[in-house]
Amino acid sequence: MWSYALKRGGATAVTLVAASVVIFAFIHLVPGDPIYILLGDTATPDQIDALRRQLGLDQPIIVQYLRWAGHALSGDLGRSIFFQAPVLSVIADGVETSTLLASMTMIWVLLIGVPIGTIAAMRHGSWLDQCLSGAAMLMASVPTFWVGLYLILVFAAWLGWLPSSGYPSIFEGGIANLRYLILPSLTLAAPNAALILRLTRASMLDVSREDYVRTARAKGIRPWQVVRRHILRNALLTIVSAFGFTFAALLSEAVVTETVFALPGIGRLVVQSILRRDYPVIQGVILVVVVLYLAINLVVDLSYRLLDPRVELQ
Amino acid sequence: MLAVRDLTICVGPAAKAVDIVSAVTFSIDKGEVLGLVGESGSGKSLTSLAIMGLLPTPGPRVRAGRIELDGSDVTALQPWQRVEAGAGRLAMIFQEPMTSLNPVLRIGDQIEEAVRVHDGTSGRLARERVRELLDMVRIPDAAVQLAAFPHQLSGGMRQRVMIAIALACRPQVLIADEPTTALDVTIQVQILGLLRELCDRLDMAMLFITHDLGVIAQLVDRVAVMYGGRVVEAADVGELFGAPSHHYTRALMDCMPAPSRQRRLRPIPGQAPRPGTITAGCVFAPRCVAARDVCREALPPQIRISERHEALCAFPLGSGRSP
């Protein structure tokens, strides 16, 4: 297990380096010059050259990369061109918001998707299954901004139970601030829980046709035990990897929901930064997202190894 | 011990249901080994799954008939319901040892699971029983094997594990559905020997399902031959091989190579009928060399050849009635 973890960790590090090169190179292919944006139309060529030198944008790209990567390793992701502040402090709020939002969403997804998917699979073909699968289809199809607006309308405007927008950091306002994330996380959970529900149902139906499930039944153990120990246990292998993808996607792709709930997430930050051609922030955000992606993938790989003894070191 | 009466299994929606097993009747006495022989599609595997209460849902279902284990009716009960009703001493091993064990659970846990259900014990007592079962199926190195996962074991070892799981319920009857088909010939011999020995030692009856007449000749006490979803002939093994009465049984033996006799193999002309295609008369009539008009019109009578020998044929071999 430990040598497996080490090997996977090494592979992750290599991927990270490759990703950082791509991130750095790709952003320079995007048209538009940040110097013009910073200085406006009226800048003189001298001013432009001076700022370019000051920001290091006159150096060869390889030098720019090495400098950036070296600083990144020591936690210095550069200074935001737009905010005139360290990138790390600019994206810190975003990373906190997005990570907590994604985690809370995944908890809903887990609590809704897996049990209901299991029930649907065990009653497959019945009216209950049809209702649950139909509801899941609906949840997966409705756009998130619509769900978000209705949740705000009901729980914030009518009932007044939960705040409708913003997110003050839990490091300043305490753990109770998590209530700001309840409606947005439910909004994000709706389509994702639906997908996990359908996936759980499908993979449980697949597994329940396996010979070893028949063996389990033949032993005379109760149906619920057959489901828990034999069917669900094997269906988890599929569900866990989908879980990883979903979680990773939520970190950076929650732009619409962040906008509806006015949350300072990294999805919104990266879109705004692209519009501002704020290279250091874009690079910093994407790098952080890549690190989170890789970390999640590593966790998924390792849990896979724990769940399935057939996964061996390649 | 185990009695199956008029077991009829059908598939399809109620209005258009087709019988794929019809009026199968046989019984197995204490300690007796009954061989159920037939080609693929003759209904022998479905019959065994129905007896075990393991027909898949949705899928084929028992339409009529009765399955009794030690006097109690278990026809409509799944294995766990039988355990609750105190009629759980029936076990089954399957054709594919490679896929019949849960890939993510340790061997020891899979055997112990069966022990817990039937003995109601856990902890040290259950583990002792698991060791005892491993000894019974002659798995060496118990400690190592118990901690292993199925993919680390050979096919023969996995089938031994399956037998150990089956023995956990101290079965009165063990159903073995082609348990050696997927194994090497040498391993096949070992497993067959082990099964026979266990039957004798534990006074356990066995329903052995196969398409291999050679295996039948060595292993069983009594044979029931299935064709097209019906038992067409049943007799003690010596009598069946010495003087088969049904033309299908005879034809089946003619397709079996025998080293002592130098002769051509004679395949049975035609193909086994698809379920539901033969609605009247004898199911074997279209391929039977002795078939007459009456065979195609009415279901042949069940003829008692001797006290323990019956055939479903209007013109059984050796009766003087055949053409």
XYZ file of C-alpha atoms in Angstrom:
637
model
C 0.000 0.000 0.000
C 2.739 2.514 0.972
C 4.863 1.837 -2.078
C 1.736 2.226 -4.161
C 0.969 5.556 -2.491
C 4.558 6.719 -3.051
C 4.480 5.776 -6.695
C 1.156 7.486 -7.276
C 2.464 10.546 -5.432
C 5.529 10.674 -7.704
C 3.391 10.436 -10.812
C 1.251 13.253 -9.459
C 4.306 15.497 -9.001
C 5.419 14.907 -12.596
C 1.920 15.735 -13.842
C 1.980 18.917 -11.797
C 5.210 20.123 -13.452
C 3.859 19.353 -16.913
C 0.612 21.137 -16.085
C 2.447 24.216 -14.848
C 4.333 24.486 -18.156
C 1.087 24.211 -20.086
C -0.630 26.790 -17.892
C 2.240 29.214 -18.253
C 2.607 28.743 -22.007
C -1.081 28.701 -22.821
C -1.944 31.973 -21.190
C 0.648 33.777 -23.332
C -1.068 32.567 -26.467
C -4.216 34.478 -25.598
C -4.393 37.736 -27.592
C -4.353 41.029 -25.736
C -1.541 42.793 -23.876
C -1.926 43.500 -20.176
C 0.383 46.519 -20.445
C -2.140 48.351 -22.641
C -4.935 47.453 -20.305
C -3.028 48.715 -17.303
C -1.909 51.961 -18.899
C -4.854 52.709 -21.181
C -4.795 54.204 -24.713
C -2.864 57.311 -23.793
C 0.383 55.678 -22.639
C 3.648 56.691 -24.288
C 6.048 54.046 -25.662
C 8.487 54.904 -22.864
C 5.908 54.222 -20.176
C 5.007 50.966 -21.862
C 8.632 49.806 -22.016
C 9.258 50.793 -18.426
C 6.255 48.877 -17.109
C 7.088 45.907 -19.290
C 10.581 45.771 -17.771
C 9.214 46.301 -14.300
C 6.863 43.338 -14.641
C 9.518 41.164 -16.269
C 7.425 40.774 -19.403
C 10.386 41.742 -21.596
C 12.357 38.640 -20.650
C 12.378 35.449 -22.787
C 9.402 33.279 -21.987
C 11.528 30.449 -20.546
C 13.037 32.866 -18.040
C 9.607 34.155 -17.167
C 8.473 30.578 -16.557
C 11.404 29.557 -14.380
C 11.091 32.708 -12.325
C 7.372 32.171 -11.914
C 7.715 28.461 -11.069
C 10.500 29.124 -8.559
C 8.453 31.743 -6.805
C 5.352 29.556 -6.925
C 7.183 26.792 -5.066
C 7.916 29.206 -2.242
C 4.265 30.286 -2.143
C 4.792 33.540 -4.066
C 2.471 33.477 -7.064
C 3.378 37.022 -8.103
C 1.420 40.240 -7.869
C -1.956 40.844 -9.392
C -1.682 43.394 -12.181
C -5.217 44.567 -11.563
C -5.367 44.594 -7.760
C -1.729 45.529 -7.212
C -1.626 42.929 -4.426
C -0.030 39.499 -3.956
C -1.854 36.841 -6.003
C -2.033 34.544 -3.010
C -4.070 37.037 -1.008
C -6.294 37.746 -4.029
C -7.188 34.084 -4.518
C -7.203 32.975 -0.872
C -10.874 33.922 -0.365
C -11.793 32.239 -3.614
C -10.039 29.014 -2.723
C -11.663 28.926 0.721
C -15.126 29.605 -0.668
C -14.863 27.159 -3.545
C -13.356 24.347 -1.498
C -16.001 24.613 1.209
C -18.767 24.994 -1.356
C -17.597 21.932 -3.297
C -17.198 19.874 -0.105
C -20.632 20.773 1.180
C -22.097 19.999 -2.249
C -20.443 16.593 -2.270
C -21.943 15.820 1.131
C -25.427 16.469 -0.264
C -24.576 14.475 -3.384
C -23.431 11.559 -1.230
C -26.423 11.721 1.094
C -28.946 11.987 -1.738
C -27.407 10.168 -4.702
C -26.107 6.920 -3.248
C -29.011 5.885 -0.947
C -31.742 6.849 -3.398
C -29.850 5.273 -6.290
C -29.604 2.094 -4.201
C -33.316 2.095 -3.475
C -34.123 2.663 -7.157
C -31.863 -0.220 -8.169
C -33.346 -2.598 -5.595
C -36.864 -1.774 -6.761
C -35.975 -1.491 -10.418
C -38.892 -1.575 -12.787
C -41.370 -0.589 -10.050
C -43.325 2.670 -9.961
C -41.018 3.883 -7.185
C -38.005 3.390 -9.436
C -39.769 5.199 -12.283
C -40.581 8.158 -10.028
C -37.066 8.389 -8.595
C -35.370 8.013 -11.970
C -37.750 10.539 -13.506
C -37.099 13.019 -10.709
C -33.367 12.534 -11.196
C -33.732 13.202 -14.912
C -35.594 16.410 -14.118
C -33.001 17.524 -11.565
C -30.193 16.901 -14.014
C -31.947 18.861 -16.752
C -33.016 22.014 -14.921
C -30.428 24.819 -15.215
C -28.657 25.674 -11.967
C -29.460 29.392 -12.050
C -33.172 28.532 -12.110
C -32.856 26.182 -9.134
C -30.736 28.786 -7.355
C -33.236 31.588 -7.893
C -36.119 29.449 -6.649
C -34.196 28.369 -3.553
C -33.471 32.048 -2.822
C -37.106 32.924 -3.361
C -38.401 30.226 -0.994
C -35.777 29.940 1.742
C -34.387 33.474 1.772
C -37.182 35.753 0.590
C -40.343 33.978 1.821
C -39.226 31.947 4.818
C -36.196 34.055 5.707
C -34.351 31.016 7.061
C -31.116 31.374 5.161
C -29.036 34.221 3.713
C -29.392 34.695 -0.020
C -25.985 35.989 -1.004
C -22.359 36.566 -0.106
C -20.035 34.575 2.076
C -18.044 36.070 4.963
C -15.065 33.843 5.747
C -15.462 31.317 8.555
C -12.045 32.454 9.775
C -13.601 35.824 10.591
C -17.231 35.051 11.360
C -16.971 31.532 12.768
C -18.343 28.211 11.634
C -21.910 29.571 11.589
C -21.042 31.351 8.359
C -21.354 27.989 6.639
C -25.081 28.739 6.494
C -24.275 31.124 3.646
C -23.220 28.100 1.621
C -26.295 25.933 2.233
C -28.450 27.284 -0.616
C -25.601 27.461 -3.179
C -24.422 23.966 -2.308
C -27.965 22.597 -2.633
C -28.210 24.308 -6.000
C -25.016 22.677 -7.192
C -25.973 19.358 -5.622
C -29.222 19.029 -7.595
C -27.778 18.036 -10.996
C -24.762 16.249 -9.532
C -26.778 14.191 -7.061
C -29.029 13.241 -9.963
C -26.054 12.000 -11.962
C -24.621 10.039 -9.035
C -28.099 8.616 -8.384
C -28.382 7.340 -11.957
C -24.851 6.030 -11.883
C -25.391 4.254 -8.566
C -28.575 2.697 -9.890
C -26.959 1.555 -13.134
C -23.824 0.121 -11.599
C -25.786 -1.626 -8.844
C -27.979 -3.251 -11.481
C -24.839 -4.346 -13.339
C -23.260 -5.821 -10.239
C -26.456 -7.544 -9.115
C -26.267 -9.739 -12.220
C -22.826 -11.042 -11.231
C -22.314 -14.679 -10.303
C -20.943 -13.825 -6.864
C -24.175 -12.069 -5.958
C -25.991 -15.317 -6.718
C -23.474 -17.093 -4.485
C -24.220 -14.599 -1.714
C -27.962 -15.217 -2.075
C -27.392 -18.958 -2.054
C -25.696 -18.648 1.347
C -29.045 -17.605 2.788
C -28.000 -14.136 3.944
C -30.714 -11.506 4.067
C -31.368 -9.392 0.950
C -30.208 -6.214 2.702
C -26.891 -7.864 3.573
C -26.489 -9.006 -0.022
C -26.986 -5.418 -1.135
C -24.650 -3.890 1.422
C -21.777 -6.378 1.517
C -21.790 -7.608 -2.044
C -23.605 -5.328 -4.492
C -22.973 -1.850 -3.089
C -19.424 -2.720 -2.095
C -18.553 -3.548 -5.713
C -20.670 -0.779 -7.238
C -18.672 1.700 -5.123
C -15.687 1.170 -7.407
C -17.522 2.975 -10.211
C -19.121 5.538 -7.935
C -15.862 6.600 -6.295
C -14.208 7.602 -9.550
C -17.267 9.584 -10.634
C -17.171 11.202 -7.217
C -13.627 12.413 -7.850
C -14.488 13.925 -11.220
C -17.562 15.658 -9.849
C -15.742 17.120 -6.888
C -12.899 18.400 -9.034
C -15.292 19.925 -11.560
C -17.230 21.694 -8.813
C -14.119 23.558 -7.689
C -13.761 25.565 -10.839
C -17.002 25.239 -12.770
C -19.463 26.724 -10.329
C -19.344 30.135 -12.039
C -23.093 30.450 -12.594
C -23.972 29.493 -9.038
C -21.284 31.764 -7.623
C -22.753 34.601 -9.654
C -26.355 33.932 -8.579
C -25.346 33.854 -4.902
C -22.663 36.574 -5.188
C -20.012 34.262 -3.766
C -16.302 35.093 -3.966
C -15.405 31.720 -5.523
C -12.518 30.939 -7.827
C -14.801 30.253 -10.775
C -15.896 33.881 -10.850
C -12.424 35.125 -10.023
C -10.900 33.356 -13.001
C -13.548 34.646 -15.417
C -13.049 38.236 -14.190
C -9.284 37.853 -14.330
C -9.436 36.650 -17.910
C -11.476 39.727 -18.847
C -8.865 41.906 -17.097
C -5.930 40.009 -18.665
C -4.609 39.648 -15.128
C -2.056 36.959 -16.062
C -0.579 36.283 -12.600
C -4.018 35.766 -11.053
C -5.173 33.491 -13.892
C -2.024 31.432 -13.611
C -2.265 31.324 -9.837
C -5.916 30.246 -9.838
C -5.401 27.618 -12.497
C -2.334 26.307 -10.709
C -4.263 26.025 -7.460
C -7.110 24.277 -9.259
C -4.646 21.868 -10.881
C -3.117 21.096 -7.492
C -6.578 20.422 -6.054
C -7.520 18.268 -9.070
C -4.362 16.215 -8.697
C -4.842 15.872 -4.957
C -8.399 14.626 -5.485
C -7.253 12.207 -8.143
C -4.566 10.905 -5.830
C -7.126 10.355 -3.084
C -9.428 8.576 -5.553
C -6.597 6.345 -6.758
C -5.592 5.442 -3.239
C -9.142 4.726 -2.129
C -9.538 2.608 -5.234
C -6.602 0.540 -4.093
C -8.240 0.170 -0.690
C -11.597 -0.825 -2.169
C -10.336 -3.214 -4.828
C -7.562 -5.674 -3.943
C -7.079 -6.480 -7.628
C -5.522 -3.065 -8.275
C -1.812 -3.755 -8.121
C 1.280 -1.707 -8.775
C 1.767 -1.414 -12.488
C -35.117 -35.947 1.235
C -35.550 -33.706 -1.791
C -38.694 -34.178 -3.841
C -39.531 -32.253 -6.996
C -43.054 -32.735 -8.314
C -44.412 -31.481 -11.631
C -42.050 -28.518 -11.608
C -42.999 -26.215 -14.474
C -41.038 -23.058 -15.222
C -42.180 -20.445 -17.717
C -40.798 -17.237 -19.198
C -42.383 -14.193 -20.756
C -45.368 -12.010 -19.851
C -48.280 -13.851 -18.260
C -50.438 -13.793 -21.395
C -47.760 -15.206 -23.699
C -45.792 -17.291 -21.217
C -43.844 -20.205 -22.654
C -42.963 -23.253 -20.562
C -39.254 -23.997 -20.680
C -39.337 -26.701 -18.040
C -42.390 -28.956 -17.977
C -43.648 -31.252 -15.251
C -40.211 -32.270 -14.021
C -40.550 -34.869 -11.311
C -37.840 -36.681 -9.398
C -36.688 -37.308 -5.874
C -33.376 -37.853 -4.187
C -32.982 -40.112 -1.164
C -30.661 -39.549 1.755
C -27.047 -39.869 0.636
C -28.003 -40.585 -2.967
C -26.265 -38.951 -5.931
C -28.592 -38.129 -8.800
C -27.165 -37.052 -12.132
C -29.226 -34.681 -14.241
C -28.019 -34.960 -17.839
C -28.966 -32.982 -20.888
C -27.760 -30.747 -23.688
C -27.463 -26.985 -23.318
C -30.948 -25.531 -23.238
C -32.590 -28.693 -21.954
C -33.624 -26.825 -18.800
C -31.343 -28.570 -16.332
C -29.705 -25.408 -14.975
C -33.041 -23.626 -14.607
C -34.424 -26.640 -12.789
C -31.526 -26.523 -10.347
C -31.847 -22.763 -9.789
C -35.571 -23.183 -9.135
C -34.878 -25.911 -6.596
C -32.388 -23.598 -4.885
C -34.867 -20.666 -4.936
C -32.447 -18.602 -7.004
C -34.360 -17.925 -10.214
C -33.465 -14.373 -11.234
C -36.190 -11.723 -11.008
C -37.434 -10.543 -13.389
C -37.049 -13.709 -15.412
C -38.193 -17.301 -15.510
C -40.636 -18.261 -12.771
C -42.150 -21.382 -11.317
C -45.649 -21.708 -12.794
C -46.661 -24.968 -11.213
C -45.326 -27.810 -9.151
C -43.802 -28.283 -5.755
C -40.333 -28.534 -4.270
C -40.061 -30.256 -0.904
C -36.997 -30.467 1.266
C -37.296 -32.990 4.072
C -41.083 -32.735 3.947
C -41.385 -28.945 4.035
C -42.581 -27.038 1.001
C -39.893 -24.572 -0.075
C -41.167 -23.863 -3.586
C -41.768 -20.134 -3.246
C -38.979 -19.421 -0.766
C -35.621 -17.790 -1.382
C -32.627 -19.174 0.508
C -32.799 -16.636 3.364
C -36.503 -17.363 3.849
C -35.712 -21.068 3.956
C -33.102 -20.460 6.650
C -35.742 -18.618 8.684
C -38.241 -21.406 8.091
C -35.675 -23.970 9.266
C -35.350 -25.574 5.847
C -32.046 -24.096 4.800
C -29.976 -27.234 4.486
C -29.674 -27.069 0.725
C -26.595 -25.670 -0.964
C -25.320 -25.132 -4.459
C -22.027 -24.808 -6.301
C -21.776 -23.315 -9.749
C -20.126 -23.751 -13.096
C -17.814 -20.739 -12.972
C -15.561 -20.725 -9.926
C -13.714 -17.739 -11.407
C -16.680 -15.384 -11.101
C -18.617 -16.991 -8.267
C -16.621 -15.396 -5.458
C -16.799 -11.728 -4.509
C -13.567 -10.166 -5.832
C -13.230 -7.569 -3.068
C -13.717 -9.759 0.000
C -11.186 -12.096 1.573
C -11.800 -15.840 1.213
C -12.069 -16.274 4.973
C -14.758 -13.602 5.265
C -16.789 -15.134 2.464
C -16.814 -18.538 4.124
C -17.417 -17.076 7.572
C -20.440 -15.199 6.254
C -22.112 -18.504 5.403
C -21.105 -20.007 8.750
C -22.669 -17.101 10.670
C -25.983 -17.504 8.872
C -26.301 -21.195 9.515
C -24.611 -21.641 12.885
C -25.595 -18.297 14.351
C -22.074 -18.070 15.772
C -19.420 -15.435 15.324
C -15.894 -14.710 16.474
C -13.682 -17.599 17.523
C -16.311 -20.326 17.125
C -17.105 -19.220 13.588
C -13.421 -19.089 12.667
C -12.893 -22.586 14.020
C -15.740 -23.828 11.875
C -14.194 -22.096 8.842
C -10.918 -23.937 9.495
C -12.834 -27.195 9.788
C -14.540 -26.537 6.438
C -11.206 -25.811 4.779
C -9.891 -29.124 6.071
C -12.941 -30.882 4.701
C -12.322 -29.572 1.186
C -8.565 -30.134 1.650
C -7.308 -26.620 1.225
C -3.770 -26.563 2.601
C -2.138 -23.564 4.249
C -5.388 -22.406 5.793
C -3.985 -19.206 7.327
C -2.604 -17.972 3.998
C -5.652 -18.918 1.957
C -8.113 -17.348 4.381
C -6.398 -13.981 4.015
C -6.209 -14.263 0.227
C -8.507 -12.598 -2.265
C -10.206 -14.744 -4.928
C -7.970 -13.494 -7.765
C -4.953 -14.917 -5.976
C -6.351 -18.477 -6.129
C -6.458 -20.977 -8.983
C -9.744 -22.190 -10.455
C -9.553 -25.493 -8.616
C -8.887 -23.747 -5.301
C -11.780 -21.384 -5.869
C -14.107 -24.295 -6.537
C -12.922 -25.862 -3.262
C -13.728 -22.588 -1.523
C -17.191 -22.675 -3.126
C -17.656 -26.205 -1.805
C -16.553 -25.071 1.671
C -19.150 -22.270 1.539
C -21.787 -24.796 0.453
C -20.887 -27.161 3.285
C -21.329 -24.386 5.859
C -25.054 -25.127 6.048
C -24.436 -28.867 6.635
C -26.483 -29.558 3.510
C -28.782 -32.531 3.241
C -28.594 -32.030 -0.498
C -25.835 -30.348 -2.487
C -26.681 -29.109 -5.958
C -23.665 -29.067 -8.260
C -24.295 -27.312 -11.582
C -21.522 -28.450 -13.931
C -18.931 -27.718 -11.236
C -15.969 -28.999 -13.246
C -16.774 -27.756 -16.752
C -14.505 -24.729 -16.386
C -11.582 -26.647 -14.893
C -8.558 -28.555 -16.225
C -9.038 -32.290 -16.616
C -6.668 -33.158 -13.751
C -8.354 -30.695 -11.419
C -11.709 -31.996 -12.626
C -10.848 -35.483 -11.380
C -9.771 -34.132 -7.985
C -12.941 -32.102 -7.516
C -15.190 -34.992 -8.576
C -13.357 -37.297 -6.171
C -13.728 -34.757 -3.393
C -17.470 -34.362 -4.017
C -18.085 -38.100 -4.014
C -16.046 -38.532 -0.850
C -17.920 -35.723 0.916
C -21.255 -37.278 -0.019
C -20.217 -40.595 1.470
C -18.594 -39.142 4.566
C -21.307 -36.618 5.437
C -24.179 -38.813 4.240
C -25.065 -35.932 1.958
C -27.215 -36.314 -1.141
C -26.194 -34.577 -4.347
C -27.917 -33.385 -7.478
C -25.161 -33.357 -10.068
C -25.905 -31.497 -13.279
C -23.798 -32.131 -16.347
C -23.805 -32.770 -20.070
C -20.911 -35.184 -19.689
C -22.033 -38.834 -19.654
C -18.513 -39.949 -18.751
C -18.677 -38.038 -15.485
C -22.145 -39.439 -14.825
C -20.959 -43.023 -15.246
C -18.242 -42.569 -12.631
C -19.976 -40.446 -10.084
C -23.689 -40.962 -9.675
C -26.097 -43.583 -8.357
C -29.081 -42.618 -10.447
C -29.609 -40.624 -13.649
C -32.395 -38.425 -14.962
C -32.066 -37.472 -18.622
C -33.567 -34.131 -19.620
C -34.539 -33.071 -23.099
C -36.566 -30.036 -24.184
C -37.513 -29.173 -20.610
C -38.733 -32.646 -19.677
C -37.234 -35.602 -17.871
C -37.436 -38.241 -20.619
C -35.820 -41.126 -18.780
C -34.738 -41.930 -15.231
C -32.984 -45.048 -13.987
C -30.181 -46.340 -11.799
C -26.883 -45.685 -13.488
C -26.020 -49.304 -14.334
C -29.408 -49.985 -15.870
C -29.417 -46.756 -17.848
C -26.042 -47.416 -19.430
C -26.735 -51.125 -19.864
C -30.188 -50.861 -21.351
C -31.368 -47.355 -22.170
C -35.063 -47.187 -23.025
C -35.524 -43.740 -24.491
C -34.311 -43.144 -28.035
C -32.771 -39.856 -26.943
C -30.692 -41.531 -24.242
C -29.523 -44.087 -26.774
C -28.636 -41.340 -29.281
C -26.776 -39.430 -26.570
C -24.643 -42.471 -25.812
C -23.897 -42.936 -29.478
C -22.312 -39.477 -29.551
C -20.002 -40.381 -26.700
C -16.512 -41.555 -27.634
C -15.467 -44.804 -25.944
C -11.845 -45.971 -26.027
C -12.846 -49.641 -25.828
C -15.040 -49.568 -28.887
C -13.643 -48.528 -32.227
C -16.614 -47.006 -33.980
C -17.836 -43.849 -35.592
C -19.559 -41.275 -33.414
C -23.130 -40.721 -34.479
C -24.349 -37.183 -33.922
C -28.068 -36.674 -33.344
C -29.557 -35.172 -36.523
C -31.248 -31.786 -36.228
C -31.136 -29.340 -33.364
C -32.583 -29.168 -29.880
C -36.008 -27.471 -30.043
C -36.383 -23.832 -29.046
C -38.755 -23.472 -26.090
C -42.379 -23.185 -27.118
C -41.880 -24.516 -30.646
C -43.144 -28.003 -29.853
C -46.627 -27.774 -28.428
C -47.969 -31.244 -29.093
C -46.589 -34.731 -28.924
C -43.151 -35.911 -27.858
C -40.454 -33.212 -27.636
C -37.903 -35.529 -29.226
C -40.151 -36.707 -32.094
C -38.657 -34.404 -34.781
C -35.193 -35.938 -34.258
C -36.209 -39.461 -33.282
C -35.435 -42.382 -35.607
C -38.420 -44.330 -34.246
C -40.999 -41.558 -34.304
C -44.456 -42.345 -35.723
C -47.470 -40.167 -36.294
C -48.819 -40.824 -32.823
C -45.561 -39.456 -31.322
C -46.168 -36.086 -32.985
C -49.789 -35.914 -31.895
C -49.937 -36.883 -28.244
C -47.570 -36.622 -25.323
C -46.105 -40.114 -24.882
C -46.994 -42.022 -21.712
C -44.654 -42.396 -18.776
C -43.736 -46.072 -19.048
C -42.385 -48.018 -16.106
C -39.654 -50.269 -17.495
C -38.704 -51.744 -14.128
C -39.162 -50.786 -10.517
C -36.610 -47.988 -10.665
C -36.608 -47.244 -14.382
C -39.063 -44.987 -16.202
C -39.142 -43.535 -19.703
C -41.346 -40.968 -21.412
C -41.757 -42.833 -24.678
C -44.534 -44.643 -26.546
C -42.112 -47.086 -28.159
C -39.247 -47.613 -25.712
C -36.173 -49.525 -26.790
C -36.028 -53.204 -25.922
C -39.737 -53.429 -25.241
C -40.584 -55.187 -28.479
C -42.909 -52.308 -29.292
C -40.296 -50.337 -31.184
C -40.240 -50.631 -34.954
